[in-house]
Amino acid sequence: MRCSFAHRPARLLASCVAAGLAALLTAPASTHLQAAAAAAQVWPGAGLGKGVVHSDTSPRYTVYSLKFTDTRPIELHDEDTDIVFVMGGSGTVISGGTVVGKRALKEKEWTGTDIQGGTTTEVMKGSVLLLPKGVPHWFKRVNGSLDFYAVKISEPAAPGDQTAARVWTPAEVFKPTPQFYNGGDAHRYQLFAVARNGAGIPEVHEKEIDLVFVLDGTGTWVVGGTPADPKRLAGGSPLRIGPRDGVLVPAQMHHWFSEAHELSYYAMKVW
């Protein structure tokens, strides 16, 4: 049913609204970019590889949906830090060391022909990489494909206290305490690993933007609405999420997992 809201009788408008809500509530988990609360976003896992899916200027960050099928050029950023959440596939990353044949790609961005003295790490589904500004990195080998979300944080004024890449596996971070990295106000982001089975409690953050990247399981995340009691929201828009999906919930927007089934995901707070 296609609805135009120009010159429609009230009964037809009501039917349009009802049809739209029914479509939202019955859509499969992989049917995304739904008509959620304004500014909340869902990026479908089936579409990994689209490139930039979101960019903001306050704070300055960009979210990428990427699929690599071959080796990539060496990268070195003077001002940007990359956080990578691997959703599938595997490959080899070299980080640190010295770039051989260093040359400019563009202002404050560099590449080269090799890395000497770097650290070689095998990455796979569930790996998280923190690649700080000033640290060379190279996706040197890809085993078939490597699918991931990357969040690029522009932090030219941040201290240079992150001098080496960090790589985490799911076994290292899925613990009773979900936070596994805190950049504090110097870097303005935090990283969490969350395993959930069942409903959560409503949350709202004054300044933090929530970015969520789903590894496994399914759930319904209600965004918007108002607290009905300490355990649920009234109203709001349900977002069905599943493996490899990404979600953005802006600051000052209520959100709540009304259901979750063996759901495991990474969350990143940015402010």
Tab-separated table of N, CA and C in Angstrom, residues 56-199:
chain	number	residue	atom	x	y	z
A	56	ASP	N	29.885	12.430	11.152
A	56	ASP	CA	29.431	13.511	12.015
A	56	ASP	C	30.590	14.470	12.245
A	57	THR	N	30.258	15.682	12.617
A	57	THR	CA	31.297	16.693	12.842
A	57	THR	C	31.432	17.098	14.297
A	58	SER	N	30.515	16.697	15.141
A	58	SER	CA	30.592	17.059	16.554
A	58	SER	C	30.001	15.926	17.403
A	59	PRO	N	30.809	14.967	17.861
A	59	PRO	CA	32.253	14.862	17.645
A	59	PRO	C	32.579	14.444	16.216
A	60	ARG	N	33.841	14.623	15.817
A	60	ARG	CA	34.237	14.284	14.447
A	60	ARG	C	34.565	12.797	14.361
A	61	TYR	N	33.671	12.053	13.757
A	61	TYR	CA	33.932	10.631	13.547
A	61	TYR	C	33.177	10.164	12.308
A	62	THR	N	33.637	9.055	11.736
A	62	THR	CA	33.022	8.462	10.554
A	62	THR	C	32.924	6.966	10.763
A	63	VAL	N	31.783	6.383	10.385
A	63	VAL	CA	31.583	4.941	10.480
A	63	VAL	C	31.615	4.354	9.065
A	64	TYR	N	32.424	3.319	8.895
A	64	TYR	CA	32.553	2.638	7.615
A	64	TYR	C	32.040	1.203	7.735
A	65	SER	N	31.394	0.738	6.686
A	65	SER	CA	30.990	-0.664	6.525
A	65	SER	C	31.848	-1.227	5.400
A	66	LEU	N	32.759	-2.171	5.721
A	66	LEU	CA	33.805	-2.543	4.776
A	66	LEU	C	33.889	-4.051	4.557
A	67	LYS	N	34.255	-4.426	3.354
A	67	LYS	CA	34.529	-5.808	2.996
A	67	LYS	C	35.814	-5.820	2.175
A	68	PHE	N	36.867	-6.391	2.734
A	68	PHE	CA	38.135	-6.521	2.017
A	68	PHE	C	38.233	-7.928	1.440
A	69	THR	N	38.709	-8.021	0.220
A	69	THR	CA	38.908	-9.328	-0.413
A	69	THR	C	40.353	-9.539	-0.837
A	70	ASP	N	41.201	-8.543	-0.591
A	70	ASP	CA	42.605	-8.642	-0.984
A	70	ASP	C	43.426	-7.732	-0.095
A	71	THR	N	44.733	-7.836	-0.209
A	71	THR	CA	45.612	-6.978	0.574
A	71	THR	C	45.289	-5.511	0.330
A	72	ARG	N	45.534	-4.689	1.334
A	72	ARG	CA	45.220	-3.268	1.247
A	72	ARG	C	46.498	-2.440	1.378
A	73	PRO	N	46.473	-1.191	0.931
A	73	PRO	CA	47.661	-0.347	1.098
A	73	PRO	C	47.969	-0.091	2.570
A	74	ILE	N	49.220	0.151	2.850
A	74	ILE	CA	49.640	0.576	4.189
A	74	ILE	C	49.013	1.931	4.491
A	75	GLU	N	48.624	2.118	5.751
A	75	GLU	CA	48.027	3.389	6.168
A	75	GLU	C	48.755	3.938	7.394
A	76	LEU	N	48.880	5.235	7.426
A	76	LEU	CA	49.412	5.957	8.587
A	76	LEU	C	48.703	7.298	8.641
A	77	HIS	N	48.029	7.558	9.765
A	77	HIS	CA	47.247	8.791	9.922
A	77	HIS	C	47.903	9.669	10.990
A	78	ASP	N	48.097	10.928	10.666
A	78	ASP	CA	48.666	11.856	11.646
A	78	ASP	C	47.664	12.246	12.716
A	79	GLU	N	46.353	12.276	12.375
A	79	GLU	CA	45.359	12.811	13.303
A	79	GLU	C	44.220	11.858	13.620
A	80	ASP	N	44.059	10.785	12.875
A	80	ASP	CA	42.889	9.911	13.015
A	80	ASP	C	43.250	8.579	13.665
A	81	THR	N	42.374	8.142	14.567
A	81	THR	CA	42.472	6.813	15.175
A	81	THR	C	41.376	5.934	14.597
A	82	ASP	N	41.717	4.691	14.246
A	82	ASP	CA	40.761	3.735	13.698
A	82	ASP	C	40.447	2.663	14.737
A	83	ILE	N	39.155	2.391	14.934
A	83	ILE	CA	38.722	1.261	15.757
A	83	ILE	C	37.962	0.314	14.841
A	84	VAL	N	38.394	-0.952	14.778
A	84	VAL	CA	37.874	-1.924	13.826
A	84	VAL	C	37.170	-3.046	14.589
A	85	PHE	N	35.955	-3.397	14.147
A	85	PHE	CA	35.166	-4.478	14.738
A	85	PHE	C	34.924	-5.518	13.639
A	86	VAL	N	35.603	-6.669	13.731
A	86	VAL	CA	35.535	-7.675	12.670
A	86	VAL	C	34.275	-8.513	12.835
A	87	MET	N	33.447	-8.527	11.793
A	87	MET	CA	32.173	-9.241	11.806
A	87	MET	C	32.263	-10.615	11.148
A	88	GLY	N	33.287	-10.837	10.322
A	88	GLY	CA	33.408	-12.126	9.659
A	88	GLY	C	34.684	-12.201	8.842
A	89	GLY	N	35.078	-13.437	8.502
A	89	GLY	CA	36.294	-13.645	7.732
A	89	GLY	C	37.531	-13.590	8.606
A	90	SER	N	38.687	-13.562	7.959
A	90	SER	CA	39.947	-13.537	8.699
A	90	SER	C	41.042	-12.945	7.823
A	91	GLY	N	42.134	-12.575	8.461
A	91	GLY	CA	43.247	-11.996	7.727
A	91	GLY	C	44.405	-11.692	8.650
A	92	THR	N	45.427	-11.070	8.092
A	92	THR	CA	46.645	-10.736	8.826
A	92	THR	C	46.852	-9.233	8.805
A	93	VAL	N	47.080	-8.660	9.982
A	93	VAL	CA	47.319	-7.228	10.110
A	93	VAL	C	48.711	-7.013	10.688
A	94	ILE	N	49.454	-6.101	10.104
A	94	ILE	CA	50.741	-5.679	10.651
A	94	ILE	C	50.581	-4.252	11.155
A	95	SER	N	51.031	-4.005	12.376
A	95	SER	CA	50.882	-2.671	12.970
A	95	SER	C	52.176	-2.263	13.650
A	96	GLY	N	52.369	-0.948	13.768
A	96	GLY	CA	53.577	-0.434	14.389
A	96	GLY	C	54.744	-0.463	13.422
A	97	GLY	N	55.942	-0.314	13.956
A	97	GLY	CA	57.135	-0.345	13.127
A	97	GLY	C	57.330	0.925	12.320
A	98	THR	N	58.076	0.789	11.230
A	98	THR	CA	58.441	1.928	10.393
A	98	THR	C	57.992	1.678	8.964
A	99	VAL	N	57.388	2.681	8.358
A	99	VAL	CA	56.938	2.573	6.971
A	99	VAL	C	58.128	2.738	6.032
A	100	VAL	N	58.303	1.754	5.146
A	100	VAL	CA	59.352	1.815	4.125
A	100	VAL	C	58.775	2.482	2.879
A	101	GLY	N	59.568	3.350	2.262
A	101	GLY	CA	59.098	4.042	1.068
A	101	GLY	C	57.926	4.963	1.365
A	102	LYS	N	57.972	5.613	2.488
A	102	LYS	CA	56.864	6.452	2.928
A	102	LYS	C	56.605	7.580	1.944
A	103	ARG	N	55.339	7.776	1.585
A	103	ARG	CA	54.949	8.866	0.705
A	103	ARG	C	53.554	9.343	1.090
A	104	ALA	N	53.251	10.565	0.756
A	104	ALA	CA	51.975	11.167	1.131
A	104	ALA	C	50.859	10.675	0.222
A	105	LEU	N	49.730	10.301	0.836
A	105	LEU	CA	48.511	10.030	0.086
A	105	LEU	C	47.714	11.306	-0.099
A	106	LYS	N	47.599	12.045	0.985
A	106	LYS	CA	46.985	13.359	1.001
A	106	LYS	C	47.469	14.027	2.278
A	107	GLU	N	46.953	15.189	2.591
A	107	GLU	CA	47.441	15.896	3.771
A	107	GLU	C	47.248	15.060	5.032
A	108	LYS	N	48.354	14.833	5.740
A	108	LYS	CA	48.362	14.128	7.024
A	108	LYS	C	47.983	12.641	6.902
A	109	GLU	N	48.080	12.092	5.689
A	109	GLU	CA	47.834	10.673	5.438
A	109	GLU	C	48.990	10.119	4.615
A	110	TRP	N	49.486	8.914	5.019
A	110	TRP	CA	50.685	8.374	4.411
A	110	TRP	C	50.493	6.902	4.041
A	111	THR	N	51.319	6.450	3.104
A	111	THR	CA	51.382	5.033	2.762
A	111	THR	C	52.839	4.680	2.474
A	112	GLY	N	53.089	3.468	1.991
A	112	GLY	CA	54.447	3.032	1.696
A	112	GLY	C	54.439	1.680	1.031
A	113	THR	N	55.624	1.069	0.929
A	113	THR	CA	55.758	-0.217	0.243
A	113	THR	C	55.900	-1.390	1.199
A	114	ASP	N	56.257	-1.116	2.451
A	114	ASP	CA	56.456	-2.200	3.423
A	114	ASP	C	56.479	-1.598	4.821
A	115	ILE	N	56.382	-2.470	5.831
A	115	ILE	CA	56.551	-2.069	7.223
A	115	ILE	C	57.661	-2.920	7.827
A	116	GLN	N	58.638	-2.269	8.407
A	116	GLN	CA	59.724	-2.964	9.095
A	116	GLN	C	59.534	-2.850	10.598
A	117	GLY	N	59.724	-3.980	11.281
A	117	GLY	CA	59.662	-3.967	12.742
A	117	GLY	C	58.272	-3.905	13.313
A	118	GLY	N	57.261	-4.211	12.513
A	118	GLY	CA	55.895	-4.181	13.018
A	118	GLY	C	55.509	-5.479	13.714
A	119	THR	N	54.317	-5.480	14.285
A	119	THR	CA	53.762	-6.659	14.962
A	119	THR	C	52.714	-7.298	14.062
A	120	THR	N	52.843	-8.608	13.850
A	120	THR	CA	51.908	-9.336	12.997
A	120	THR	C	50.837	-10.000	13.849
A	121	THR	N	49.572	-9.790	13.494
A	121	THR	CA	48.448	-10.322	14.252
A	121	THR	C	47.442	-10.947	13.303
A	122	GLU	N	46.952	-12.135	13.666
A	122	GLU	CA	45.870	-12.761	12.915
A	122	GLU	C	44.542	-12.287	13.500
A	123	VAL	N	43.650	-11.820	12.649
A	123	VAL	CA	42.355	-11.351	13.112
A	123	VAL	C	41.252	-12.177	12.467
A	124	MET	N	40.125	-12.254	13.153
A	124	MET	CA	39.003	-13.072	12.690
A	124	MET	C	37.720	-12.520	13.292
A	125	LYS	N	36.605	-13.193	13.022
A	125	LYS	CA	35.333	-12.734	13.560
A	125	LYS	C	35.438	-12.498	15.060
A	126	GLY	N	35.005	-11.318	15.490
A	126	GLY	CA	35.033	-10.967	16.902
A	126	GLY	C	36.255	-10.184	17.333
A	127	SER	N	37.290	-10.113	16.479
A	127	SER	CA	38.470	-9.322	16.836
A	127	SER	C	38.118	-7.830	16.847
A	128	VAL	N	38.724	-7.107	17.777
A	128	VAL	CA	38.620	-5.647	17.835
A	128	VAL	C	40.028	-5.077	17.787
A	129	LEU	N	40.233	-4.104	16.911
A	129	LEU	CA	41.544	-3.482	16.768
A	129	LEU	C	41.440	-1.998	17.080
A	130	LEU	N	42.358	-1.522	17.896
A	130	LEU	CA	42.515	-0.092	18.155
A	130	LEU	C	43.816	0.321	17.487
A	131	LEU	N	43.720	1.147	16.445
A	131	LEU	CA	44.862	1.571	15.642
A	131	LEU	C	45.032	3.080	15.829
A	132	PRO	N	45.874	3.484	16.792
A	132	PRO	CA	45.957	4.911	17.149
A	132	PRO	C	46.572	5.758	16.039
A	133	LYS	N	46.298	7.040	16.114
A	133	LYS	CA	46.953	7.967	15.194
A	133	LYS	C	48.467	7.848	15.364
A	134	GLY	N	49.181	7.962	14.256
A	134	GLY	CA	50.638	7.881	14.313
A	134	GLY	C	51.199	6.468	14.288
A	135	VAL	N	50.333	5.451	14.277
A	135	VAL	CA	50.786	4.056	14.271
A	135	VAL	C	50.480	3.446	12.896
A	136	PRO	N	51.494	3.024	12.122
A	136	PRO	CA	51.237	2.418	10.821
A	136	PRO	C	50.444	1.118	10.973
A	137	HIS	N	49.622	0.808	9.969
A	137	HIS	CA	48.902	-0.460	9.975
A	137	HIS	C	48.648	-0.901	8.539
A	138	TRP	N	48.532	-2.223	8.389
A	138	TRP	CA	48.500	-2.798	7.043
A	138	TRP	C	47.717	-4.103	7.076
A	139	PHE	N	46.610	-4.147	6.375
A	139	PHE	CA	45.896	-5.409	6.181
A	139	PHE	C	46.618	-6.145	5.052
A	140	LYS	N	47.632	-6.919	5.439
A	140	LYS	CA	48.551	-7.484	4.456
A	140	LYS	C	47.972	-8.692	3.742
A	141	ARG	N	47.182	-9.497	4.472
A	141	ARG	CA	46.604	-10.680	3.833
A	141	ARG	C	45.159	-10.831	4.245
A	142	VAL	N	44.319	-11.203	3.293
A	142	VAL	CA	42.906	-11.472	3.546
A	142	VAL	C	42.614	-12.893	3.091
A	143	ASN	N	42.013	-13.681	3.970
A	143	ASN	CA	41.686	-15.075	3.654
A	143	ASN	C	40.265	-15.153	3.097
A	144	GLY	N	40.135	-14.888	1.827
A	144	GLY	CA	38.815	-14.886	1.213
A	144	GLY	C	38.157	-13.529	1.319
A	145	SER	N	37.700	-13.192	2.507
A	145	SER	CA	37.134	-11.861	2.745
A	145	SER	C	37.304	-11.508	4.217
A	146	LEU	N	37.288	-10.242	4.478
A	146	LEU	CA	37.344	-9.722	5.840
A	146	LEU	C	36.285	-8.633	5.921
A	147	ASP	N	35.252	-8.870	6.734
A	147	ASP	CA	34.102	-7.978	6.818
A	147	ASP	C	34.115	-7.276	8.172
A	148	PHE	N	33.996	-5.959	8.164
A	148	PHE	CA	34.089	-5.262	9.445
A	148	PHE	C	33.485	-3.861	9.365
A	149	TYR	N	33.205	-3.337	10.557
A	149	TYR	CA	32.904	-1.928	10.728
A	149	TYR	C	34.167	-1.244	11.252
A	150	ALA	N	34.420	-0.045	10.768
A	150	ALA	CA	35.530	0.752	11.272
A	150	ALA	C	34.996	2.123	11.661
A	151	VAL	N	35.408	2.588	12.822
A	151	VAL	CA	35.057	3.930	13.282
A	151	VAL	C	36.338	4.751	13.291
A	152	LYS	N	36.349	5.797	12.504
A	152	LYS	CA	37.515	6.678	12.414
A	152	LYS	C	37.242	7.917	13.259
A	153	ILE	N	38.062	8.112	14.285
A	153	ILE	CA	37.919	9.244	15.194
A	153	ILE	C	38.974	10.287	14.853
A	154	SER	N	38.548	11.499	14.573
A	154	SER	CA	39.493	12.588	14.353
A	154	SER	C	39.847	13.197	15.700
A	155	GLU	N	41.117	13.078	16.089
A	155	GLU	CA	41.530	13.598	17.399
A	155	GLU	C	42.897	14.279	17.293
A	156	PRO	N	42.972	15.359	16.520
A	156	PRO	CA	44.271	16.026	16.347
A	156	PRO	C	44.850	16.583	17.631
A	157	ALA	N	43.987	16.955	18.586
A	157	ALA	CA	44.479	17.569	19.819
A	157	ALA	C	44.674	16.561	20.947
A	158	ALA	N	44.321	15.302	20.713
A	158	ALA	CA	44.443	14.296	21.774
A	158	ALA	C	45.910	14.008	22.065
A	159	PRO	N	46.228	13.647	23.306
A	159	PRO	CA	47.630	13.340	23.635
A	159	PRO	C	48.110	12.108	22.878
A	160	GLY	N	49.401	12.037	22.633
A	160	GLY	CA	49.973	10.891	21.928
A	160	GLY	C	50.329	9.761	22.870
A	161	ASP	N	49.414	9.424	23.788
A	161	ASP	CA	49.697	8.400	24.789
A	161	ASP	C	49.435	6.989	24.273
A	162	GLN	N	48.764	6.864	23.135
A	162	GLN	CA	48.511	5.555	22.547
A	162	GLN	C	49.592	5.328	21.489
A	163	THR	N	50.615	4.606	21.850
A	163	THR	CA	51.785	4.489	20.971
A	163	THR	C	51.869	3.148	20.260
A	164	ALA	N	50.925	2.264	20.508
A	164	ALA	CA	50.940	0.950	19.862
A	164	ALA	C	49.511	0.496	19.628
A	165	ALA	N	49.333	-0.307	18.593
A	165	ALA	CA	48.016	-0.877	18.329
A	165	ALA	C	47.648	-1.873	19.425
A	166	ARG	N	46.344	-2.050	19.613
A	166	ARG	CA	45.854	-3.067	20.531
A	166	ARG	C	44.846	-3.934	19.804
A	167	VAL	N	44.886	-5.228	20.094
A	167	VAL	CA	43.962	-6.178	19.468
A	167	VAL	C	43.366	-7.039	20.575
A	168	TRP	N	42.037	-7.167	20.563
A	168	TRP	CA	41.330	-7.990	21.536
A	168	TRP	C	40.573	-9.112	20.821
A	169	THR	N	40.454	-10.262	21.483
A	169	THR	CA	39.620	-11.359	20.999
A	169	THR	C	38.357	-11.418	21.851
A	170	PRO	N	37.296	-12.076	21.368
A	170	PRO	CA	36.082	-12.178	22.193
A	170	PRO	C	36.335	-12.790	23.564
A	171	ALA	N	37.211	-13.796	23.633
A	171	ALA	CA	37.477	-14.442	24.919
A	171	ALA	C	38.082	-13.479	25.932
A	172	GLU	N	38.766	-12.460	25.449
A	172	GLU	CA	39.407	-11.492	26.344
A	172	GLU	C	38.452	-10.424	26.853
A	173	VAL	N	37.373	-10.169	26.137
A	173	VAL	CA	36.557	-9.005	26.490
A	173	VAL	C	35.137	-9.329	26.935
A	174	PHE	N	34.607	-10.505	26.568
A	174	PHE	CA	33.253	-10.833	27.022
A	174	PHE	C	33.340	-11.369	28.451
A	175	LYS	N	33.315	-10.448	29.389
A	175	LYS	CA	33.479	-10.710	30.817
A	175	LYS	C	32.273	-10.134	31.559
A	176	PRO	N	32.128	-10.449	32.870
A	176	PRO	CA	31.026	-9.863	33.633
A	176	PRO	C	31.024	-8.337	33.626
A	177	THR	N	32.215	-7.721	33.585
A	177	THR	CA	32.301	-6.268	33.458
A	177	THR	C	32.452	-5.928	31.982
A	178	PRO	N	31.464	-5.302	31.358
A	178	PRO	CA	31.478	-5.175	29.893
A	178	PRO	C	32.513	-4.211	29.332
A	179	GLN	N	32.883	-3.155	30.071
A	179	GLN	CA	33.818	-2.186	29.500
A	179	GLN	C	35.225	-2.784	29.436
A	180	PHE	N	35.847	-2.718	28.251
A	180	PHE	CA	37.212	-3.221	28.140
A	180	PHE	C	38.208	-2.159	27.694
A	181	TYR	N	37.726	-0.967	27.367
A	181	TYR	CA	38.659	0.127	27.087
A	181	TYR	C	37.969	1.450	27.397
A	182	ASN	N	38.735	2.351	28.039
A	182	ASN	CA	38.196	3.671	28.380
A	182	ASN	C	39.217	4.730	27.979
A	183	GLY	N	38.902	5.454	26.900
A	183	GLY	CA	39.791	6.526	26.467
A	183	GLY	C	39.650	7.795	27.280
A	184	GLY	N	38.586	7.865	28.112
A	184	GLY	CA	38.381	9.034	28.955
A	184	GLY	C	38.147	10.297	28.149
A	185	ASP	N	38.170	11.420	28.829
A	185	ASP	CA	37.915	12.690	28.161
A	185	ASP	C	39.060	13.108	27.237
A	186	ALA	N	40.226	12.461	27.384
A	186	ALA	CA	41.334	12.770	26.472
A	186	ALA	C	41.028	12.296	25.060
A	187	HIS	N	40.352	11.130	24.950
A	187	HIS	CA	40.066	10.556	23.630
A	187	HIS	C	38.570	10.494	23.318
A	188	ARG	N	37.741	10.546	24.334
A	188	ARG	CA	36.290	10.696	24.176
A	188	ARG	C	35.626	9.488	23.504
A	189	TYR	N	36.052	8.302	23.884
A	189	TYR	CA	35.325	7.095	23.488
A	189	TYR	C	35.637	5.968	24.464
A	190	GLN	N	34.696	5.029	24.553
A	190	GLN	CA	34.823	3.840	25.389
A	190	GLN	C	34.349	2.630	24.589
A	191	LEU	N	34.880	1.447	24.927
A	191	LEU	CA	34.532	0.215	24.231
A	191	LEU	C	33.965	-0.801	25.219
A	192	PHE	N	32.913	-1.506	24.784
A	192	PHE	CA	32.223	-2.480	25.626
A	192	PHE	C	31.952	-3.750	24.820
A	193	ALA	N	31.922	-4.884	25.520
A	193	ALA	CA	31.482	-6.157	24.943
A	193	ALA	C	30.336	-6.661	25.810
A	194	VAL	N	29.177	-6.907	25.182
A	194	VAL	CA	27.963	-7.217	25.939
A	194	VAL	C	27.344	-8.507	25.426
A	195	ALA	N	27.041	-9.414	26.349
A	195	ALA	CA	26.269	-10.620	26.049
A	195	ALA	C	24.935	-10.485	26.771
A	196	ARG	N	23.845	-10.650	26.033
A	196	ARG	CA	22.525	-10.382	26.599
A	196	ARG	C	21.563	-11.471	26.160
A	197	ASN	N	20.756	-11.950	27.113
A	197	ASN	CA	19.705	-12.931	26.818
A	197	ASN	C	18.492	-12.552	27.659
A	198	GLY	N	17.559	-11.859	27.043
A	198	GLY	CA	16.417	-11.333	27.778
A	198	GLY	C	16.395	-9.821	27.716
A	199	ALA	N	15.366	-9.253	28.295
A	199	ALA	CA	15.191	-7.799	28.248
A	199	ALA	C	16.227	-7.082	29.105
